[in-house]
Amino acid sequence: LLDRKRTFVYFQAKDGADTRYHVPGAKRVRAFEDTMGVRLDLMKRGRTCKLFIFPRADGVWFLVRRGDPYKREGAIEKAKTTSVYYRPEKYDVLKYDQGLGELSVNAEGNKKLVALYRELFGELLFGDPKRFPNTAKYTLAPLQDDGADALICSDVQGIDTITLKEVQILWGGPEGEIEIRRAKDLFEALKGRKKELPKGRLVKASFLVKFTDAKTPRTVTIRPQNIASYTRDSDASVVEAWLTARGFVKTPTVEAQDADLAPAVAVA
């Protein structure tokens, strides 16, 4: 579950929704697996689907075992060349944070699978396939508005320093131009030339984060509207605290209910 670097896509519950986590009963889990299997089969991934649920201190984690499209590879059998035709086994990882009312999805960058999980997990957990609308979570505007002050992290426990090392700026146009600015410390490099970040549309930013409990800084990448990439899943909660404090996380118009202290309720 936690053995690799992952990029998560984040979906927040619609405004005013009750964010309490309801433990899905066996019938609902089987219904999810059956429905997911049918949809996977339409995507040429076979009907195999198994859902595993892991409640943890930082949220409820879900592991989905599924198949990928068939592959054919060359092989050697009894000193002769042959071929092997098989369906690869894959695992997708999701997490639900009831305090934030947020679903995180890692499906190896497959947009169709991400959209499918957003729909079916809304149904699985809340009986509502539209529970998690595809609304924007992140903005990189603080980097342009506040400059180096956007990297202040002294008020966030668990982080010592944050350094901006790369941004990508979308200028668009008929050629889809993207400008990349990269340095060991981008704000220091700009300061040395008495420059500021360009005011174009920031579509990606990479930070070097020195965590208090680690000797070596680790990279965190944010891409609006709702994608974050971490070297370790455990980095997510503390980085989210910093992103929220500095205005990188968009504030919902209606605050989600404070349900993190409420007990989980089983739902058939």
PDB file of N, CA and C in Angstrom, residues 76-172:
ATOM      1  N   ILE A  76      11.010 -17.724 -23.804  1.00  0.00           N
ATOM      2  CA  ILE A  76      11.759 -18.920 -24.189  1.00  0.00           C
ATOM      3  C   ILE A  76      11.279 -20.085 -23.335  1.00  0.00           C
ATOM      4  N   GLU A  77      10.880 -21.157 -24.003  1.00  0.00           N
ATOM      5  CA  GLU A  77      10.396 -22.344 -23.311  1.00  0.00           C
ATOM      6  C   GLU A  77      11.040 -23.585 -23.931  1.00  0.00           C
ATOM      7  N   LYS A  78      11.762 -24.349 -23.099  1.00  0.00           N
ATOM      8  CA  LYS A  78      12.467 -25.547 -23.567  1.00  0.00           C
ATOM      9  C   LYS A  78      13.369 -25.224 -24.748  1.00  0.00           C
ATOM     10  N   ALA A  79      14.122 -24.120 -24.576  1.00  0.00           N
ATOM     11  CA  ALA A  79      15.122 -23.682 -25.560  1.00  0.00           C
ATOM     12  C   ALA A  79      14.516 -23.220 -26.882  1.00  0.00           C
ATOM     13  N   LYS A  80      13.193 -23.004 -26.908  1.00  0.00           N
ATOM     14  CA  LYS A  80      12.535 -22.543 -28.123  1.00  0.00           C
ATOM     15  C   LYS A  80      11.848 -21.198 -27.874  1.00  0.00           C
ATOM     16  N   THR A  81      11.838 -20.411 -28.928  1.00  0.00           N
ATOM     17  CA  THR A  81      11.180 -19.104 -28.846  1.00  0.00           C
ATOM     18  C   THR A  81       9.669 -19.275 -28.957  1.00  0.00           C
ATOM     19  N   THR A  82       8.960 -18.631 -28.054  1.00  0.00           N
ATOM     20  CA  THR A  82       7.504 -18.679 -28.081  1.00  0.00           C
ATOM     21  C   THR A  82       6.976 -17.319 -27.615  1.00  0.00           C
ATOM     22  N   SER A  83       5.720 -17.237 -27.300  1.00  0.00           N
ATOM     23  CA  SER A  83       5.151 -15.984 -26.794  1.00  0.00           C
ATOM     24  C   SER A  83       4.185 -16.286 -25.663  1.00  0.00           C
ATOM     25  N   VAL A  84       4.040 -15.304 -24.787  1.00  0.00           N
ATOM     26  CA  VAL A  84       3.154 -15.430 -23.637  1.00  0.00           C
ATOM     27  C   VAL A  84       2.077 -14.357 -23.753  1.00  0.00           C
ATOM     28  N   TYR A  85       0.844 -14.767 -23.612  1.00  0.00           N
ATOM     29  CA  TYR A  85      -0.300 -13.853 -23.704  1.00  0.00           C
ATOM     30  C   TYR A  85      -0.963 -13.832 -22.335  1.00  0.00           C
ATOM     31  N   TYR A  86      -0.989 -12.671 -21.673  1.00  0.00           N
ATOM     32  CA  TYR A  86      -1.491 -12.625 -20.302  1.00  0.00           C
ATOM     33  C   TYR A  86      -2.092 -11.260 -19.988  1.00  0.00           C
ATOM     34  N   ARG A  87      -2.847 -11.210 -18.883  1.00  0.00           N
ATOM     35  CA  ARG A  87      -3.423  -9.953 -18.403  1.00  0.00           C
ATOM     36  C   ARG A  87      -2.646  -9.513 -17.159  1.00  0.00           C
ATOM     37  N   PRO A  88      -1.958  -8.364 -17.200  1.00  0.00           N
ATOM     38  CA  PRO A  88      -1.195  -7.900 -16.032  1.00  0.00           C
ATOM     39  C   PRO A  88      -2.110  -7.583 -14.852  1.00  0.00           C
ATOM     40  N   GLU A  89      -1.611  -7.810 -13.659  1.00  0.00           N
ATOM     41  CA  GLU A  89      -2.327  -7.463 -12.432  1.00  0.00           C
ATOM     42  C   GLU A  89      -1.894  -6.079 -11.986  1.00  0.00           C
ATOM     43  N   LYS A  90      -2.867  -5.227 -11.632  1.00  0.00           N
ATOM     44  CA  LYS A  90      -2.575  -3.856 -11.211  1.00  0.00           C
ATOM     45  C   LYS A  90      -3.281  -3.554  -9.896  1.00  0.00           C
ATOM     46  N   TYR A  91      -2.740  -2.569  -9.184  1.00  0.00           N
ATOM     47  CA  TYR A  91      -3.352  -2.102  -7.942  1.00  0.00           C
ATOM     48  C   TYR A  91      -3.487  -0.580  -7.995  1.00  0.00           C
ATOM     49  N   ASP A  92      -4.670  -0.084  -7.689  1.00  0.00           N
ATOM     50  CA  ASP A  92      -4.901   1.347  -7.553  1.00  0.00           C
ATOM     51  C   ASP A  92      -5.111   1.668  -6.078  1.00  0.00           C
ATOM     52  N   VAL A  93      -4.714   2.878  -5.674  1.00  0.00           N
ATOM     53  CA  VAL A  93      -4.781   3.287  -4.274  1.00  0.00           C
ATOM     54  C   VAL A  93      -5.646   4.531  -4.136  1.00  0.00           C
ATOM     55  N   LEU A  94      -6.571   4.492  -3.176  1.00  0.00           N
ATOM     56  CA  LEU A  94      -7.422   5.640  -2.894  1.00  0.00           C
ATOM     57  C   LEU A  94      -7.424   5.892  -1.391  1.00  0.00           C
ATOM     58  N   LYS A  95      -7.786   7.105  -1.024  1.00  0.00           N
ATOM     59  CA  LYS A  95      -7.848   7.466   0.393  1.00  0.00           C
ATOM     60  C   LYS A  95      -9.010   8.430   0.595  1.00  0.00           C
ATOM     61  N   TYR A  96      -9.739   8.226   1.697  1.00  0.00           N
ATOM     62  CA  TYR A  96     -10.788   9.184   2.050  1.00  0.00           C
ATOM     63  C   TYR A  96     -10.452   9.823   3.390  1.00  0.00           C
ATOM     64  N   ASP A  97     -10.428  11.152   3.416  1.00  0.00           N
ATOM     65  CA  ASP A  97     -10.168  11.927   4.627  1.00  0.00           C
ATOM     66  C   ASP A  97     -11.482  12.569   5.045  1.00  0.00           C
ATOM     67  N   GLN A  98     -12.088  12.054   6.118  1.00  0.00           N
ATOM     68  CA  GLN A  98     -13.403  12.567   6.502  1.00  0.00           C
ATOM     69  C   GLN A  98     -13.317  13.956   7.122  1.00  0.00           C
ATOM     70  N   GLY A  99     -12.172  14.312   7.693  1.00  0.00           N
ATOM     71  CA  GLY A  99     -12.026  15.662   8.232  1.00  0.00           C
ATOM     72  C   GLY A  99     -12.107  16.716   7.143  1.00  0.00           C
ATOM     73  N   LEU A 100     -11.534  16.396   5.961  1.00  0.00           N
ATOM     74  CA  LEU A 100     -11.560  17.318   4.824  1.00  0.00           C
ATOM     75  C   LEU A 100     -12.712  17.015   3.873  1.00  0.00           C
ATOM     76  N   GLY A 101     -13.309  15.829   4.015  1.00  0.00           N
ATOM     77  CA  GLY A 101     -14.327  15.421   3.056  1.00  0.00           C
ATOM     78  C   GLY A 101     -13.733  15.236   1.674  1.00  0.00           C
ATOM     79  N   GLU A 102     -12.547  14.607   1.621  1.00  0.00           N
ATOM     80  CA  GLU A 102     -11.758  14.592   0.393  1.00  0.00           C
ATOM     81  C   GLU A 102     -11.393  13.170  -0.017  1.00  0.00           C
ATOM     82  N   LEU A 103     -11.539  12.893  -1.314  1.00  0.00           N
ATOM     83  CA  LEU A 103     -11.146  11.613  -1.894  1.00  0.00           C
ATOM     84  C   LEU A 103      -9.880  11.811  -2.715  1.00  0.00           C
ATOM     85  N   SER A 104      -8.851  10.998  -2.434  1.00  0.00           N
ATOM     86  CA  SER A 104      -7.599  11.032  -3.185  1.00  0.00           C
ATOM     87  C   SER A 104      -7.520   9.768  -4.026  1.00  0.00           C
ATOM     88  N   VAL A 105      -7.120   9.907  -5.282  1.00  0.00           N
ATOM     89  CA  VAL A 105      -7.110   8.773  -6.209  1.00  0.00           C
ATOM     90  C   VAL A 105      -5.767   8.678  -6.911  1.00  0.00           C
ATOM     91  N   ASN A 106      -5.171   7.479  -6.877  1.00  0.00           N
ATOM     92  CA  ASN A 106      -3.999   7.176  -7.693  1.00  0.00           C
ATOM     93  C   ASN A 106      -4.333   5.993  -8.578  1.00  0.00           C
ATOM     94  N   ALA A 107      -4.403   6.235  -9.873  1.00  0.00           N
ATOM     95  CA  ALA A 107      -4.715   5.179 -10.839  1.00  0.00           C
ATOM     96  C   ALA A 107      -3.740   5.249 -12.004  1.00  0.00           C
ATOM     97  N   GLU A 108      -2.472   5.461 -11.681  1.00  0.00           N
ATOM     98  CA  GLU A 108      -1.381   5.471 -12.665  1.00  0.00           C
ATOM     99  C   GLU A 108      -1.621   6.487 -13.779  1.00  0.00           C
ATOM    100  N   GLY A 109      -2.257   7.599 -13.445  1.00  0.00           N
ATOM    101  CA  GLY A 109      -2.440   8.674 -14.418  1.00  0.00           C
ATOM    102  C   GLY A 109      -3.508   8.434 -15.460  1.00  0.00           C
ATOM    103  N   ASN A 110      -4.314   7.388 -15.308  1.00  0.00           N
ATOM    104  CA  ASN A 110      -5.371   7.092 -16.273  1.00  0.00           C
ATOM    105  C   ASN A 110      -6.609   7.924 -15.954  1.00  0.00           C
ATOM    106  N   LYS A 111      -6.905   8.902 -16.785  1.00  0.00           N
ATOM    107  CA  LYS A 111      -8.001   9.831 -16.514  1.00  0.00           C
ATOM    108  C   LYS A 111      -9.359   9.133 -16.488  1.00  0.00           C
ATOM    109  N   LYS A 112      -9.556   8.133 -17.338  1.00  0.00           N
ATOM    110  CA  LYS A 112     -10.840   7.432 -17.360  1.00  0.00           C
ATOM    111  C   LYS A 112     -11.053   6.655 -16.067  1.00  0.00           C
ATOM    112  N   LEU A 113      -9.991   6.017 -15.569  1.00  0.00           N
ATOM    113  CA  LEU A 113     -10.114   5.290 -14.313  1.00  0.00           C
ATOM    114  C   LEU A 113     -10.347   6.243 -13.150  1.00  0.00           C
ATOM    115  N   VAL A 114      -9.651   7.384 -13.151  1.00  0.00           N
ATOM    116  CA  VAL A 114      -9.838   8.368 -12.081  1.00  0.00           C
ATOM    117  C   VAL A 114     -11.289   8.838 -12.044  1.00  0.00           C
ATOM    118  N   ALA A 115     -11.847   9.155 -13.212  1.00  0.00           N
ATOM    119  CA  ALA A 115     -13.246   9.593 -13.285  1.00  0.00           C
ATOM    120  C   ALA A 115     -14.187   8.492 -12.814  1.00  0.00           C
ATOM    121  N   LEU A 116     -13.864   7.248 -13.153  1.00  0.00           N
ATOM    122  CA  LEU A 116     -14.690   6.119 -12.744  1.00  0.00           C
ATOM    123  C   LEU A 116     -14.671   5.945 -11.226  1.00  0.00           C
ATOM    124  N   TYR A 117     -13.493   6.047 -10.618  1.00  0.00           N
ATOM    125  CA  TYR A 117     -13.391   5.936  -9.166  1.00  0.00           C
ATOM    126  C   TYR A 117     -14.133   7.077  -8.471  1.00  0.00           C
ATOM    127  N   ARG A 118     -14.036   8.266  -9.017  1.00  0.00           N
ATOM    128  CA  ARG A 118     -14.734   9.416  -8.412  1.00  0.00           C
ATOM    129  C   ARG A 118     -16.237   9.154  -8.351  1.00  0.00           C
ATOM    130  N   GLU A 119     -16.770   8.566  -9.395  1.00  0.00           N
ATOM    131  CA  GLU A 119     -18.202   8.264  -9.452  1.00  0.00           C
ATOM    132  C   GLU A 119     -18.564   7.097  -8.529  1.00  0.00           C
ATOM    133  N   LEU A 120     -17.837   5.980  -8.663  1.00  0.00           N
ATOM    134  CA  LEU A 120     -18.221   4.767  -7.945  1.00  0.00           C
ATOM    135  C   LEU A 120     -17.915   4.844  -6.453  1.00  0.00           C
ATOM    136  N   PHE A 121     -16.892   5.585  -6.056  1.00  0.00           N
ATOM    137  CA  PHE A 121     -16.631   5.725  -4.622  1.00  0.00           C
ATOM    138  C   PHE A 121     -17.627   6.669  -3.968  1.00  0.00           C
ATOM    139  N   GLY A 122     -18.147   7.627  -4.725  1.00  0.00           N
ATOM    140  CA  GLY A 122     -19.238   8.433  -4.198  1.00  0.00           C
ATOM    141  C   GLY A 122     -20.445   7.571  -3.898  1.00  0.00           C
ATOM    142  N   GLU A 123     -20.716   6.617  -4.795  1.00  0.00           N
ATOM    143  CA  GLU A 123     -21.821   5.681  -4.600  1.00  0.00           C
ATOM    144  C   GLU A 123     -21.523   4.711  -3.471  1.00  0.00           C
ATOM    145  N   LEU A 124     -20.284   4.191  -3.411  1.00  0.00           N
ATOM    146  CA  LEU A 124     -19.896   3.212  -2.399  1.00  0.00           C
ATOM    147  C   LEU A 124     -20.002   3.785  -0.988  1.00  0.00           C
ATOM    148  N   LEU A 125     -19.476   4.984  -0.791  1.00  0.00           N
ATOM    149  CA  LEU A 125     -19.388   5.546   0.560  1.00  0.00           C
ATOM    150  C   LEU A 125     -20.617   6.343   0.973  1.00  0.00           C
ATOM    151  N   PHE A 126     -21.303   6.954  -0.010  1.00  0.00           N
ATOM    152  CA  PHE A 126     -22.392   7.867   0.352  1.00  0.00           C
ATOM    153  C   PHE A 126     -23.666   7.657  -0.447  1.00  0.00           C
ATOM    154  N   GLY A 127     -23.674   6.681  -1.355  1.00  0.00           N
ATOM    155  CA  GLY A 127     -24.861   6.467  -2.161  1.00  0.00           C
ATOM    156  C   GLY A 127     -25.137   7.604  -3.122  1.00  0.00           C
ATOM    157  N   ASP A 128     -24.068   8.343  -3.500  1.00  0.00           N
ATOM    158  CA  ASP A 128     -24.227   9.512  -4.358  1.00  0.00           C
ATOM    159  C   ASP A 128     -23.078   9.560  -5.366  1.00  0.00           C
ATOM    160  N   PRO A 129     -23.314   9.187  -6.635  1.00  0.00           N
ATOM    161  CA  PRO A 129     -22.240   9.188  -7.631  1.00  0.00           C
ATOM    162  C   PRO A 129     -21.699  10.576  -7.951  1.00  0.00           C
ATOM    163  N   LYS A 130     -22.430  11.629  -7.556  1.00  0.00           N
ATOM    164  CA  LYS A 130     -21.978  13.003  -7.798  1.00  0.00           C
ATOM    165  C   LYS A 130     -21.441  13.657  -6.520  1.00  0.00           C
ATOM    166  N   ARG A 131     -21.085  12.827  -5.569  1.00  0.00           N
ATOM    167  CA  ARG A 131     -20.612  13.312  -4.270  1.00  0.00           C
ATOM    168  C   ARG A 131     -19.335  14.149  -4.402  1.00  0.00           C
ATOM    169  N   PHE A 132     -18.452  13.755  -5.340  1.00  0.00           N
ATOM    170  CA  PHE A 132     -17.156  14.433  -5.473  1.00  0.00           C
ATOM    171  C   PHE A 132     -17.067  15.119  -6.836  1.00  0.00           C
ATOM    172  N   PRO A 133     -17.539  16.357  -6.945  1.00  0.00           N
ATOM    173  CA  PRO A 133     -17.474  17.066  -8.226  1.00  0.00           C
ATOM    174  C   PRO A 133     -16.021  17.380  -8.584  1.00  0.00           C
ATOM    175  N   ASN A 134     -15.765  17.520  -9.860  1.00  0.00           N
ATOM    176  CA  ASN A 134     -14.404  17.766 -10.338  1.00  0.00           C
ATOM    177  C   ASN A 134     -14.071  19.254 -10.246  1.00  0.00           C
ATOM    178  N   THR A 135     -14.039  19.769  -9.010  1.00  0.00           N
ATOM    179  CA  THR A 135     -13.742  21.178  -8.794  1.00  0.00           C
ATOM    180  C   THR A 135     -12.279  21.371  -8.431  1.00  0.00           C
ATOM    181  N   ALA A 136     -11.771  22.559  -8.663  1.00  0.00           N
ATOM    182  CA  ALA A 136     -10.355  22.850  -8.433  1.00  0.00           C
ATOM    183  C   ALA A 136     -10.045  22.900  -6.943  1.00  0.00           C
ATOM    184  N   LYS A 137      -8.907  22.320  -6.574  1.00  0.00           N
ATOM    185  CA  LYS A 137      -8.447  22.374  -5.192  1.00  0.00           C
ATOM    186  C   LYS A 137      -7.263  23.323  -5.038  1.00  0.00           C
ATOM    187  N   TYR A 138      -6.267  23.205  -5.941  1.00  0.00           N
ATOM    188  CA  TYR A 138      -5.020  23.949  -5.779  1.00  0.00           C
ATOM    189  C   TYR A 138      -4.943  25.166  -6.693  1.00  0.00           C
ATOM    190  N   THR A 139      -4.210  26.165  -6.230  1.00  0.00           N
ATOM    191  CA  THR A 139      -3.826  27.310  -7.035  1.00  0.00           C
ATOM    192  C   THR A 139      -2.370  27.632  -6.717  1.00  0.00           C
ATOM    193  N   LEU A 140      -1.631  28.088  -7.704  1.00  0.00           N
ATOM    194  CA  LEU A 140      -0.230  28.476  -7.500  1.00  0.00           C
ATOM    195  C   LEU A 140      -0.068  29.994  -7.458  1.00  0.00           C
ATOM    196  N   ALA A 141      -1.186  30.700  -7.374  1.00  0.00           N
ATOM    197  CA  ALA A 141      -1.152  32.166  -7.342  1.00  0.00           C
ATOM    198  C   ALA A 141      -0.289  32.740  -6.213  1.00  0.00           C
ATOM    199  N   PRO A 142      -0.244  32.124  -5.007  1.00  0.00           N
ATOM    200  CA  PRO A 142       0.604  32.691  -3.949  1.00  0.00           C
ATOM    201  C   PRO A 142       2.074  32.868  -4.345  1.00  0.00           C
ATOM    202  N   LEU A 143       2.580  32.042  -5.246  1.00  0.00           N
ATOM    203  CA  LEU A 143       3.972  32.187  -5.675  1.00  0.00           C
ATOM    204  C   LEU A 143       4.194  33.507  -6.399  1.00  0.00           C
ATOM    205  N   GLN A 144       3.196  33.929  -7.176  1.00  0.00           N
ATOM    206  CA  GLN A 144       3.301  35.198  -7.895  1.00  0.00           C
ATOM    207  C   GLN A 144       2.875  36.377  -7.030  1.00  0.00           C
ATOM    208  N   ASP A 145       1.891  36.147  -6.155  1.00  0.00           N
ATOM    209  CA  ASP A 145       1.380  37.240  -5.333  1.00  0.00           C
ATOM    210  C   ASP A 145       2.283  37.564  -4.144  1.00  0.00           C
ATOM    211  N   ASP A 146       2.827  36.518  -3.500  1.00  0.00           N
ATOM    212  CA  ASP A 146       3.583  36.708  -2.262  1.00  0.00           C
ATOM    213  C   ASP A 146       5.077  36.455  -2.403  1.00  0.00           C
ATOM    214  N   GLY A 147       5.509  35.914  -3.520  1.00  0.00           N
ATOM    215  CA  GLY A 147       6.931  35.650  -3.720  1.00  0.00           C
ATOM    216  C   GLY A 147       7.463  34.638  -2.715  1.00  0.00           C
ATOM    217  N   ALA A 148       8.653  34.878  -2.219  1.00  0.00           N
ATOM    218  CA  ALA A 148       9.298  33.946  -1.292  1.00  0.00           C
ATOM    219  C   ALA A 148       8.522  33.783   0.008  1.00  0.00           C
ATOM    220  N   ASP A 149       7.678  34.754   0.362  1.00  0.00           N
ATOM    221  CA  ASP A 149       6.876  34.643   1.593  1.00  0.00           C
ATOM    222  C   ASP A 149       5.898  33.466   1.520  1.00  0.00           C
ATOM    223  N   ALA A 150       5.571  33.032   0.306  1.00  0.00           N
ATOM    224  CA  ALA A 150       4.664  31.896   0.155  1.00  0.00           C
ATOM    225  C   ALA A 150       5.308  30.605   0.642  1.00  0.00           C
ATOM    226  N   LEU A 151       6.620  30.608   0.851  1.00  0.00           N
ATOM    227  CA  LEU A 151       7.330  29.404   1.289  1.00  0.00           C
ATOM    228  C   LEU A 151       7.541  29.365   2.798  1.00  0.00           C
ATOM    229  N   ILE A 152       7.066  30.372   3.518  1.00  0.00           N
ATOM    230  CA  ILE A 152       7.204  30.382   4.978  1.00  0.00           C
ATOM    231  C   ILE A 152       6.508  29.161   5.570  1.00  0.00           C
ATOM    232  N   CYS A 153       7.217  28.456   6.440  1.00  0.00           N
ATOM    233  CA  CYS A 153       6.650  27.231   7.015  1.00  0.00           C
ATOM    234  C   CYS A 153       6.939  27.112   8.505  1.00  0.00           C
ATOM    235  N   SER A 154       7.366  28.203   9.129  1.00  0.00           N
ATOM    236  CA  SER A 154       7.716  28.175  10.549  1.00  0.00           C
ATOM    237  C   SER A 154       6.524  27.863  11.438  1.00  0.00           C
ATOM    238  N   ASP A 155       5.314  28.067  10.918  1.00  0.00           N
ATOM    239  CA  ASP A 155       4.109  27.803  11.700  1.00  0.00           C
ATOM    240  C   ASP A 155       3.536  26.411  11.437  1.00  0.00           C
ATOM    241  N   VAL A 156       4.258  25.589  10.682  1.00  0.00           N
ATOM    242  CA  VAL A 156       3.787  24.240  10.345  1.00  0.00           C
ATOM    243  C   VAL A 156       4.717  23.215  10.988  1.00  0.00           C
ATOM    244  N   GLN A 157       4.186  22.451  11.916  1.00  0.00           N
ATOM    245  CA  GLN A 157       4.984  21.449  12.602  1.00  0.00           C
ATOM    246  C   GLN A 157       5.343  20.301  11.666  1.00  0.00           C
ATOM    247  N   GLY A 158       6.631  19.954  11.644  1.00  0.00           N
ATOM    248  CA  GLY A 158       7.085  18.841  10.828  1.00  0.00           C
ATOM    249  C   GLY A 158       7.869  19.252   9.603  1.00  0.00           C
ATOM    250  N   ILE A 159       7.909  20.555   9.296  1.00  0.00           N
ATOM    251  CA  ILE A 159       8.657  21.058   8.144  1.00  0.00           C
ATOM    252  C   ILE A 159       9.660  22.100   8.620  1.00  0.00           C
ATOM    253  N   ASP A 160      10.920  21.966   8.189  1.00  0.00           N
ATOM    254  CA  ASP A 160      11.968  22.928   8.549  1.00  0.00           C
ATOM    255  C   ASP A 160      12.089  24.039   7.508  1.00  0.00           C
ATOM    256  N   THR A 161      12.232  23.649   6.246  1.00  0.00           N
ATOM    257  CA  THR A 161      12.384  24.630   5.168  1.00  0.00           C
ATOM    258  C   THR A 161      11.706  24.139   3.903  1.00  0.00           C
ATOM    259  N   ILE A 162      11.352  25.090   3.028  1.00  0.00           N
ATOM    260  CA  ILE A 162      10.788  24.768   1.719  1.00  0.00           C
ATOM    261  C   ILE A 162      11.471  25.647   0.684  1.00  0.00           C
ATOM    262  N   THR A 163      11.915  25.034  -0.396  1.00  0.00           N
ATOM    263  CA  THR A 163      12.598  25.752  -1.471  1.00  0.00           C
ATOM    264  C   THR A 163      11.873  25.505  -2.785  1.00  0.00           C
ATOM    265  N   LEU A 164      11.614  26.568  -3.525  1.00  0.00           N
ATOM    266  CA  LEU A 164      11.015  26.421  -4.856  1.00  0.00           C
ATOM    267  C   LEU A 164      12.128  26.133  -5.849  1.00  0.00           C
ATOM    268  N   LYS A 165      12.013  25.008  -6.560  1.00  0.00           N
ATOM    269  CA  LYS A 165      13.086  24.656  -7.495  1.00  0.00           C
ATOM    270  C   LYS A 165      12.661  24.680  -8.967  1.00  0.00           C
ATOM    271  N   GLU A 166      11.342  24.661  -9.232  1.00  0.00           N
ATOM    272  CA  GLU A 166      10.921  24.696 -10.633  1.00  0.00           C
ATOM    273  C   GLU A 166       9.477  25.151 -10.759  1.00  0.00           C
ATOM    274  N   VAL A 167       9.199  25.917 -11.805  1.00  0.00           N
ATOM    275  CA  VAL A 167       7.825  26.249 -12.184  1.00  0.00           C
ATOM    276  C   VAL A 167       7.694  26.083 -13.690  1.00  0.00           C
ATOM    277  N   GLN A 168       6.478  25.780 -14.113  1.00  0.00           N
ATOM    278  CA  GLN A 168       6.158  25.753 -15.529  1.00  0.00           C
ATOM    279  C   GLN A 168       5.067  26.779 -15.786  1.00  0.00           C
ATOM    280  N   ILE A 169       5.290  27.608 -16.809  1.00  0.00           N
ATOM    281  CA  ILE A 169       4.384  28.710 -17.124  1.00  0.00           C
ATOM    282  C   ILE A 169       3.789  28.472 -18.500  1.00  0.00           C
ATOM    283  N   LEU A 170       2.468  28.421 -18.559  1.00  0.00           N
ATOM    284  CA  LEU A 170       1.776  28.203 -19.822  1.00  0.00           C
ATOM    285  C   LEU A 170       1.473  29.544 -20.480  1.00  0.00           C
ATOM    286  N   TRP A 171       2.075  29.762 -21.660  1.00  0.00           N
ATOM    287  CA  TRP A 171       1.793  30.969 -22.432  1.00  0.00           C
ATOM    288  C   TRP A 171       0.759  30.676 -23.516  1.00  0.00           C
ATOM    289  N   GLY A 172       0.592  29.377 -23.844  1.00  0.00           N
ATOM    290  CA  GLY A 172      -0.441  28.996 -24.804  1.00  0.00           C
ATOM    291  C   GLY A 172      -0.090  29.383 -26.227  1.00  0.00           C
TER     292      GLY A 172
END
